[in-house]
Amino acid sequence: MKELVFVTNNKHKLSEIRQIIGQYCIIKSLGDIGFNEEIEETAPDLEGNALLKARHIHDRYGVDCFADDTGLEVDALGGAPGVYSARYAGENTTYADNVNKLLEAMDGETRRGARFRTVIALILDNKSYLFEGQVDGEITTEQRGETGFGYDPIFRPLQSEKSFAEMTAEEKNSISHRGRATQELRSFLARETKEG
Ligand code: IMP
């Protein structure tokens, strides 16, 4: 079976992706190939950062690999925090700090539309491909739920009454940005492994 390196050491993301595409390829982590440095995300958009991370590993090790990058884009904030979602409240801050800063920025705002967007960059046989998944929703006025991570307690997808943090992992994955981008990657790999 083909081997693909996922440019991450996030165990949650690794097990999620292995469940979805593990039947088409063996997924290795950065730890598995002995890479334990930080890759600085310096691009101005999600596509650029996902590509930058995948290219970094491809250039160094010559392996087929993929990387992902996610952002929460809030309409009333002109698309912020977007590519800066992980460090919205600053460097070395917590998920709770980011959530509180966003709730403050949206205080009194009636336009609450937002979307999560994930881009996956794949480098396979020296060619690069991009896959995208998005989910539209709104920023709630207060935190709801205990599951998930990041902005989950204040994001409610349009097709549900629940915030992401009130859903099971399965419910969330079936409609989430990352779930959808991963399904796109899965369809592509399914076609490639059939043809190849
Ligand atoms: P990353 O590119 O997957 O590391 O995501 C960047 C940031 O977006 C994370 O640090 C989180 O704050 C936020 N984020 C990404 N995915 C999710 C999600 O599924 N729910 C809530 N927040 C998320």
PDB file of C-alpha atoms and ligand atoms in Angstrom:
ATOM      1  CA  MET A   1       0.000   0.000   0.000  1.00  0.00           C
ATOM      2  CA  LYS A   2       1.147   3.550  -0.746  1.00  0.00           C
ATOM      3  CA  GLU A   3       2.591   5.559   2.164  1.00  0.00           C
ATOM      4  CA  LEU A   4       1.581   9.164   2.828  1.00  0.00           C
ATOM      5  CA  VAL A   5       3.004  11.420   5.516  1.00  0.00           C
ATOM      6  CA  PHE A   6       0.453  13.676   7.250  1.00  0.00           C
ATOM      7  CA  VAL A   7       2.318  16.865   8.194  1.00  0.00           C
ATOM      8  CA  THR A   8       1.067  16.885  11.783  1.00  0.00           C
ATOM      9  CA  ASN A   9       1.720  15.431  15.210  1.00  0.00           C
ATOM     10  CA  ASN A  10      -1.846  16.027  16.359  1.00  0.00           C
ATOM     11  CA  LYS A  11      -3.028  12.566  17.506  1.00  0.00           C
ATOM     12  CA  HIS A  12      -6.694  13.498  17.185  1.00  0.00           C
ATOM     13  CA  LYS A  13      -6.272  14.519  13.536  1.00  0.00           C
ATOM     14  CA  LEU A  14      -4.177  11.419  12.813  1.00  0.00           C
ATOM     15  CA  SER A  15      -6.736   8.953  14.100  1.00  0.00           C
ATOM     16  CA  GLU A  16      -9.562  10.838  12.351  1.00  0.00           C
ATOM     17  CA  ILE A  17      -7.746  10.738   8.999  1.00  0.00           C
ATOM     18  CA  ARG A  18      -6.695   7.096   9.382  1.00  0.00           C
ATOM     19  CA  GLN A  19     -10.350   6.149   9.839  1.00  0.00           C
ATOM     20  CA  ILE A  20     -11.320   7.938   6.632  1.00  0.00           C
ATOM     21  CA  ILE A  21      -8.466   7.137   4.228  1.00  0.00           C
ATOM     22  CA  GLY A  22      -6.609   4.304   5.989  1.00  0.00           C
ATOM     23  CA  GLN A  23      -7.990   1.782   3.498  1.00  0.00           C
ATOM     24  CA  TYR A  24      -6.181   3.500   0.605  1.00  0.00           C
ATOM     25  CA  CYS A  25      -2.785   4.215   2.135  1.00  0.00           C
ATOM     26  CA  ILE A  26      -0.596   3.943   5.215  1.00  0.00           C
ATOM     27  CA  ILE A  27      -0.569   7.276   7.042  1.00  0.00           C
ATOM     28  CA  LYS A  28       2.632   8.258   8.835  1.00  0.00           C
ATOM     29  CA  SER A  29       3.033  11.215  11.200  1.00  0.00           C
ATOM     30  CA  LEU A  30       5.924  13.670  11.434  1.00  0.00           C
ATOM     31  CA  GLY A  31       7.129  11.753  14.497  1.00  0.00           C
ATOM     32  CA  ASP A  32       7.225   8.542  12.452  1.00  0.00           C
ATOM     33  CA  ILE A  33       9.718  10.112  10.001  1.00  0.00           C
ATOM     34  CA  GLY A  34      11.774  11.749  12.766  1.00  0.00           C
ATOM     35  CA  PHE A  35      10.794  15.363  12.096  1.00  0.00           C
ATOM     36  CA  ASN A  36      10.223  17.387  15.261  1.00  0.00           C
ATOM     37  CA  GLU A  37      10.760  21.015  14.289  1.00  0.00           C
ATOM     38  CA  GLU A  38       8.169  23.787  13.951  1.00  0.00           C
ATOM     39  CA  ILE A  39       7.226  24.827  10.411  1.00  0.00           C
ATOM     40  CA  GLU A  40       6.407  28.533  10.497  1.00  0.00           C
ATOM     41  CA  GLU A  41       3.073  29.358   8.866  1.00  0.00           C
ATOM     42  CA  THR A  42       4.029  32.581   7.118  1.00  0.00           C
ATOM     43  CA  ALA A  43       1.662  32.573   4.103  1.00  0.00           C
ATOM     44  CA  PRO A  44      -1.218  35.098   3.911  1.00  0.00           C
ATOM     45  CA  ASP A  45      -3.892  32.449   3.311  1.00  0.00           C
ATOM     46  CA  LEU A  46      -4.893  28.872   4.174  1.00  0.00           C
ATOM     47  CA  GLU A  47      -3.927  27.519   0.739  1.00  0.00           C
ATOM     48  CA  GLY A  48      -0.430  29.032   1.064  1.00  0.00           C
ATOM     49  CA  ASN A  49       0.147  27.642   4.553  1.00  0.00           C
ATOM     50  CA  ALA A  50      -1.069  24.144   3.688  1.00  0.00           C
ATOM     51  CA  LEU A  51       1.207  24.099   0.606  1.00  0.00           C
ATOM     52  CA  LEU A  52       4.139  25.556   2.523  1.00  0.00           C
ATOM     53  CA  LYS A  53       3.936  22.797   5.150  1.00  0.00           C
ATOM     54  CA  ALA A  54       3.577  19.984   2.584  1.00  0.00           C
ATOM     55  CA  ARG A  55       6.427  21.370   0.425  1.00  0.00           C
ATOM     56  CA  HIS A  56       8.721  21.704   3.434  1.00  0.00           C
ATOM     57  CA  ILE A  57       8.439  17.985   4.188  1.00  0.00           C
ATOM     58  CA  HIS A  58       8.508  16.946   0.531  1.00  0.00           C
ATOM     59  CA  ASP A  59      11.687  18.983  -0.091  1.00  0.00           C
ATOM     60  CA  ARG A  60      13.413  17.553   2.968  1.00  0.00           C
ATOM     61  CA  TYR A  61      12.434  13.875   2.700  1.00  0.00           C
ATOM     62  CA  GLY A  62      11.199  13.415  -0.893  1.00  0.00           C
ATOM     63  CA  VAL A  63       8.056  11.666   0.411  1.00  0.00           C
ATOM     64  CA  ASP A  64       4.437  11.898  -0.730  1.00  0.00           C
ATOM     65  CA  CYS A  65       2.648  13.925   1.930  1.00  0.00           C
ATOM     66  CA  PHE A  66      -0.241  16.237   2.789  1.00  0.00           C
ATOM     67  CA  ALA A  67      -0.873  19.099   5.215  1.00  0.00           C
ATOM     68  CA  ASP A  68      -3.993  20.946   6.343  1.00  0.00           C
ATOM     69  CA  ASP A  69      -4.787  24.459   7.495  1.00  0.00           C
ATOM     70  CA  THR A  70      -8.056  25.742   8.965  1.00  0.00           C
ATOM     71  CA  GLY A  71      -9.521  29.161   9.641  1.00  0.00           C
ATOM     72  CA  LEU A  72     -12.728  30.632  11.053  1.00  0.00           C
ATOM     73  CA  GLU A  73     -13.927  33.497   8.829  1.00  0.00           C
ATOM     74  CA  VAL A  74     -16.393  35.908  10.445  1.00  0.00           C
ATOM     75  CA  ASP A  75     -18.360  38.171   8.059  1.00  0.00           C
ATOM     76  CA  ALA A  76     -18.763  41.124  10.448  1.00  0.00           C
ATOM     77  CA  LEU A  77     -14.988  41.092  11.053  1.00  0.00           C
ATOM     78  CA  GLY A  78     -14.068  41.132   7.361  1.00  0.00           C
ATOM     79  CA  GLY A  79     -13.075  37.437   7.400  1.00  0.00           C
ATOM     80  CA  ALA A  80     -10.989  37.585  10.610  1.00  0.00           C
ATOM     81  CA  PRO A  81      -9.561  35.697  12.425  1.00  0.00           C
ATOM     82  CA  GLY A  82      -9.174  33.557   9.245  1.00  0.00           C
ATOM     83  CA  VAL A  83      -5.627  32.393   8.701  1.00  0.00           C
ATOM     84  CA  TYR A  84      -4.737  33.765  12.181  1.00  0.00           C
ATOM     85  CA  SER A  85      -7.379  31.668  14.030  1.00  0.00           C
ATOM     86  CA  ALA A  86      -4.829  29.756  16.135  1.00  0.00           C
ATOM     87  CA  ARG A  87      -3.216  32.952  17.465  1.00  0.00           C
ATOM     88  CA  TYR A  88      -6.137  35.428  17.405  1.00  0.00           C
ATOM     89  CA  ALA A  89      -5.577  36.464  21.047  1.00  0.00           C
ATOM     90  CA  GLY A  90      -1.767  36.428  20.584  1.00  0.00           C
ATOM     91  CA  GLU A  91       1.095  33.926  20.766  1.00  0.00           C
ATOM     92  CA  ASN A  92       1.055  31.396  23.645  1.00  0.00           C
ATOM     93  CA  THR A  93      -2.628  31.886  24.435  1.00  0.00           C
ATOM     94  CA  THR A  94      -5.347  29.284  25.014  1.00  0.00           C
ATOM     95  CA  TYR A  95      -8.466  28.282  23.068  1.00  0.00           C
ATOM     96  CA  ALA A  96     -10.471  30.037  25.816  1.00  0.00           C
ATOM     97  CA  ASP A  97      -8.559  33.299  25.237  1.00  0.00           C
ATOM     98  CA  ASN A  98      -9.416  33.154  21.520  1.00  0.00           C
ATOM     99  CA  VAL A  99     -13.074  32.409  22.218  1.00  0.00           C
ATOM    100  CA  ASN A 100     -13.344  35.280  24.708  1.00  0.00           C
ATOM    101  CA  LYS A 101     -11.670  37.715  22.329  1.00  0.00           C
ATOM    102  CA  LEU A 102     -14.048  36.761  19.524  1.00  0.00           C
ATOM    103  CA  LEU A 103     -17.123  37.051  21.765  1.00  0.00           C
ATOM    104  CA  GLU A 104     -15.949  40.525  22.773  1.00  0.00           C
ATOM    105  CA  ALA A 105     -15.309  41.575  19.171  1.00  0.00           C
ATOM    106  CA  MET A 106     -18.858  40.426  18.300  1.00  0.00           C
ATOM    107  CA  ASP A 107     -20.522  42.060  21.323  1.00  0.00           C
ATOM    108  CA  GLY A 108     -23.705  43.837  20.190  1.00  0.00           C
ATOM    109  CA  GLU A 109     -23.175  42.721  16.564  1.00  0.00           C
ATOM    110  CA  THR A 110     -26.333  41.457  14.837  1.00  0.00           C
ATOM    111  CA  ARG A 111     -24.582  40.186  11.700  1.00  0.00           C
ATOM    112  CA  ARG A 112     -23.254  36.873  13.015  1.00  0.00           C
ATOM    113  CA  GLY A 113     -22.540  34.832   9.876  1.00  0.00           C
ATOM    114  CA  ALA A 114     -19.268  32.867   9.787  1.00  0.00           C
ATOM    115  CA  ARG A 115     -17.677  29.830   8.199  1.00  0.00           C
ATOM    116  CA  PHE A 116     -14.965  27.328   8.980  1.00  0.00           C
ATOM    117  CA  ARG A 117     -12.773  26.543   6.004  1.00  0.00           C
ATOM    118  CA  THR A 118     -10.136  23.796   5.746  1.00  0.00           C
ATOM    119  CA  VAL A 119      -7.635  23.432   2.929  1.00  0.00           C
ATOM    120  CA  ILE A 120      -5.625  20.244   2.444  1.00  0.00           C
ATOM    121  CA  ALA A 121      -2.526  20.355   0.217  1.00  0.00           C
ATOM    122  CA  LEU A 122      -1.368  16.989  -1.135  1.00  0.00           C
ATOM    123  CA  ILE A 123       1.928  16.295  -2.890  1.00  0.00           C
ATOM    124  CA  LEU A 124       1.766  13.006  -4.752  1.00  0.00           C
ATOM    125  CA  ASP A 125       4.314  11.849  -7.338  1.00  0.00           C
ATOM    126  CA  ASN A 126       5.786  15.390  -7.393  1.00  0.00           C
ATOM    127  CA  LYS A 127       2.464  17.051  -8.275  1.00  0.00           C
ATOM    128  CA  SER A 128       0.473  19.191  -5.833  1.00  0.00           C
ATOM    129  CA  TYR A 129      -3.297  19.198  -5.352  1.00  0.00           C
ATOM    130  CA  LEU A 130      -5.629  21.274  -3.141  1.00  0.00           C
ATOM    131  CA  PHE A 131      -8.859  20.084  -1.492  1.00  0.00           C
ATOM    132  CA  GLU A 132     -11.282  22.290   0.416  1.00  0.00           C
ATOM    133  CA  GLY A 133     -14.132  21.848   2.852  1.00  0.00           C
ATOM    134  CA  GLN A 134     -16.317  24.493   4.419  1.00  0.00           C
ATOM    135  CA  VAL A 135     -19.259  24.782   6.763  1.00  0.00           C
ATOM    136  CA  ASP A 136     -21.440  27.889   7.081  1.00  0.00           C
ATOM    137  CA  GLY A 137     -22.899  28.942  10.392  1.00  0.00           C
ATOM    138  CA  GLU A 138     -23.049  31.685  12.984  1.00  0.00           C
ATOM    139  CA  ILE A 139     -21.169  32.880  16.030  1.00  0.00           C
ATOM    140  CA  THR A 140     -23.421  32.341  19.050  1.00  0.00           C
ATOM    141  CA  THR A 141     -23.768  35.057  21.688  1.00  0.00           C
ATOM    142  CA  GLU A 142     -22.557  32.776  24.472  1.00  0.00           C
ATOM    143  CA  GLN A 143     -20.591  29.539  24.891  1.00  0.00           C
ATOM    144  CA  ARG A 144     -22.530  26.278  24.638  1.00  0.00           C
ATOM    145  CA  GLY A 145     -21.328  22.670  25.098  1.00  0.00           C
ATOM    146  CA  GLU A 146     -18.249  20.882  26.348  1.00  0.00           C
ATOM    147  CA  THR A 147     -16.962  18.685  23.496  1.00  0.00           C
ATOM    148  CA  GLY A 148     -14.494  19.467  20.707  1.00  0.00           C
ATOM    149  CA  PHE A 149     -11.884  22.202  20.867  1.00  0.00           C
ATOM    150  CA  GLY A 150     -11.033  25.697  19.645  1.00  0.00           C
ATOM    151  CA  TYR A 151     -14.029  27.815  18.674  1.00  0.00           C
ATOM    152  CA  ASP A 152     -16.493  24.887  18.884  1.00  0.00           C
ATOM    153  CA  PRO A 153     -18.483  26.319  21.861  1.00  0.00           C
ATOM    154  CA  ILE A 154     -19.387  29.482  19.899  1.00  0.00           C
ATOM    155  CA  PHE A 155     -19.951  28.101  16.378  1.00  0.00           C
ATOM    156  CA  ARG A 156     -23.377  26.820  15.339  1.00  0.00           C
ATOM    157  CA  PRO A 157     -23.576  25.327  11.830  1.00  0.00           C
ATOM    158  CA  LEU A 158     -26.640  26.456   9.851  1.00  0.00           C
ATOM    159  CA  GLN A 159     -28.143  22.979   9.584  1.00  0.00           C
ATOM    160  CA  SER A 160     -28.241  22.420  13.352  1.00  0.00           C
ATOM    161  CA  GLU A 161     -29.628  23.906  16.537  1.00  0.00           C
ATOM    162  CA  LYS A 162     -26.497  22.751  18.384  1.00  0.00           C
ATOM    163  CA  SER A 163     -23.071  24.350  18.602  1.00  0.00           C
ATOM    164  CA  PHE A 164     -20.162  22.132  17.494  1.00  0.00           C
ATOM    165  CA  ALA A 165     -19.306  21.681  21.199  1.00  0.00           C
ATOM    166  CA  GLU A 166     -22.772  20.200  21.846  1.00  0.00           C
ATOM    167  CA  MET A 167     -22.258  17.486  19.183  1.00  0.00           C
ATOM    168  CA  THR A 168     -20.604  14.087  19.330  1.00  0.00           C
ATOM    169  CA  ALA A 169     -17.381  13.803  17.323  1.00  0.00           C
ATOM    170  CA  GLU A 170     -19.277  11.703  14.757  1.00  0.00           C
ATOM    171  CA  GLU A 171     -22.036  14.317  14.325  1.00  0.00           C
ATOM    172  CA  LYS A 172     -19.478  17.087  13.947  1.00  0.00           C
ATOM    173  CA  ASN A 173     -17.238  15.174  11.506  1.00  0.00           C
ATOM    174  CA  SER A 174     -20.185  14.397   9.220  1.00  0.00           C
ATOM    175  CA  ILE A 175     -20.731  18.101   8.468  1.00  0.00           C
ATOM    176  CA  SER A 176     -17.511  19.831   9.469  1.00  0.00           C
ATOM    177  CA  HIS A 177     -15.047  21.742   7.277  1.00  0.00           C
ATOM    178  CA  ARG A 178     -12.266  19.220   8.012  1.00  0.00           C
ATOM    179  CA  GLY A 179     -14.611  16.263   7.514  1.00  0.00           C
ATOM    180  CA  ARG A 180     -15.610  17.588   4.099  1.00  0.00           C
ATOM    181  CA  ALA A 181     -12.066  18.417   2.957  1.00  0.00           C
ATOM    182  CA  THR A 182     -10.986  14.936   4.060  1.00  0.00           C
ATOM    183  CA  GLN A 183     -13.811  13.346   2.051  1.00  0.00           C
ATOM    184  CA  GLU A 184     -12.564  15.236  -1.031  1.00  0.00           C
ATOM    185  CA  LEU A 185      -9.076  13.845  -0.426  1.00  0.00           C
ATOM    186  CA  ARG A 186     -10.577  10.378   0.071  1.00  0.00           C
ATOM    187  CA  SER A 187     -12.470  10.485  -3.263  1.00  0.00           C
ATOM    188  CA  PHE A 188      -9.289  11.567  -5.036  1.00  0.00           C
ATOM    189  CA  LEU A 189      -7.190   8.793  -3.478  1.00  0.00           C
ATOM    190  CA  ALA A 190      -9.912   6.243  -4.225  1.00  0.00           C
ATOM    191  CA  ARG A 191      -9.737   7.203  -7.941  1.00  0.00           C
ATOM    192  CA  GLU A 192      -5.924   7.270  -7.956  1.00  0.00           C
ATOM    193  CA  THR A 193      -5.531   3.865  -6.319  1.00  0.00           C
ATOM    194  CA  LYS A 194      -8.092   2.366  -8.738  1.00  0.00           C
ATOM    195  CA  GLU A 195      -6.322   3.776 -11.776  1.00  0.00           C
ATOM    196  CA  GLY A 196      -2.758   3.346 -10.496  1.00  0.00           C
TER     197      GLY A 196
HETATM  198  P1  IMP B   1      -5.405  24.220  12.346  1.00  0.00           P
HETATM  199  O1  IMP B   1      -4.961  24.804  11.054  1.00  0.00           O
HETATM  200  O2  IMP B   1      -6.181  22.941  12.170  1.00  0.00           O
HETATM  201  O3  IMP B   1      -4.313  24.095  13.363  1.00  0.00           O
HETATM  202  O4  IMP B   1      -6.478  25.230  12.966  1.00  0.00           O
HETATM  203  C1  IMP B   1      -6.165  26.564  13.311  1.00  0.00           C
HETATM  204  C2  IMP B   1      -7.056  27.036  14.452  1.00  0.00           C
HETATM  205  O5  IMP B   1      -8.426  27.058  14.018  1.00  0.00           O
HETATM  206  C3  IMP B   1      -7.051  26.116  15.674  1.00  0.00           C
HETATM  207  O6  IMP B   1      -6.041  26.478  16.575  1.00  0.00           O
HETATM  208  C4  IMP B   1      -8.414  26.358  16.270  1.00  0.00           C
HETATM  209  O7  IMP B   1      -8.409  27.509  17.075  1.00  0.00           O
HETATM  210  C5  IMP B   1      -9.282  26.637  15.056  1.00  0.00           C
HETATM  211  N1  IMP B   1      -9.976  25.413  14.613  1.00  0.00           N
HETATM  212  C6  IMP B   1      -9.582  24.562  13.633  1.00  0.00           C
HETATM  213  N2  IMP B   1     -10.466  23.564  13.481  1.00  0.00           N
HETATM  214  C7  IMP B   1     -11.430  23.798  14.393  1.00  0.00           C
HETATM  215  C8  IMP B   1     -12.631  23.091  14.723  1.00  0.00           C
HETATM  216  O8  IMP B   1     -12.982  22.047  14.150  1.00  0.00           O
HETATM  217  N3  IMP B   1     -13.387  23.635  15.710  1.00  0.00           N
HETATM  218  C9  IMP B   1     -13.045  24.780  16.360  1.00  0.00           C
HETATM  219  N4  IMP B   1     -11.937  25.449  16.111  1.00  0.00           N
HETATM  220  C10 IMP B   1     -11.129  24.972  15.119  1.00  0.00           C
END
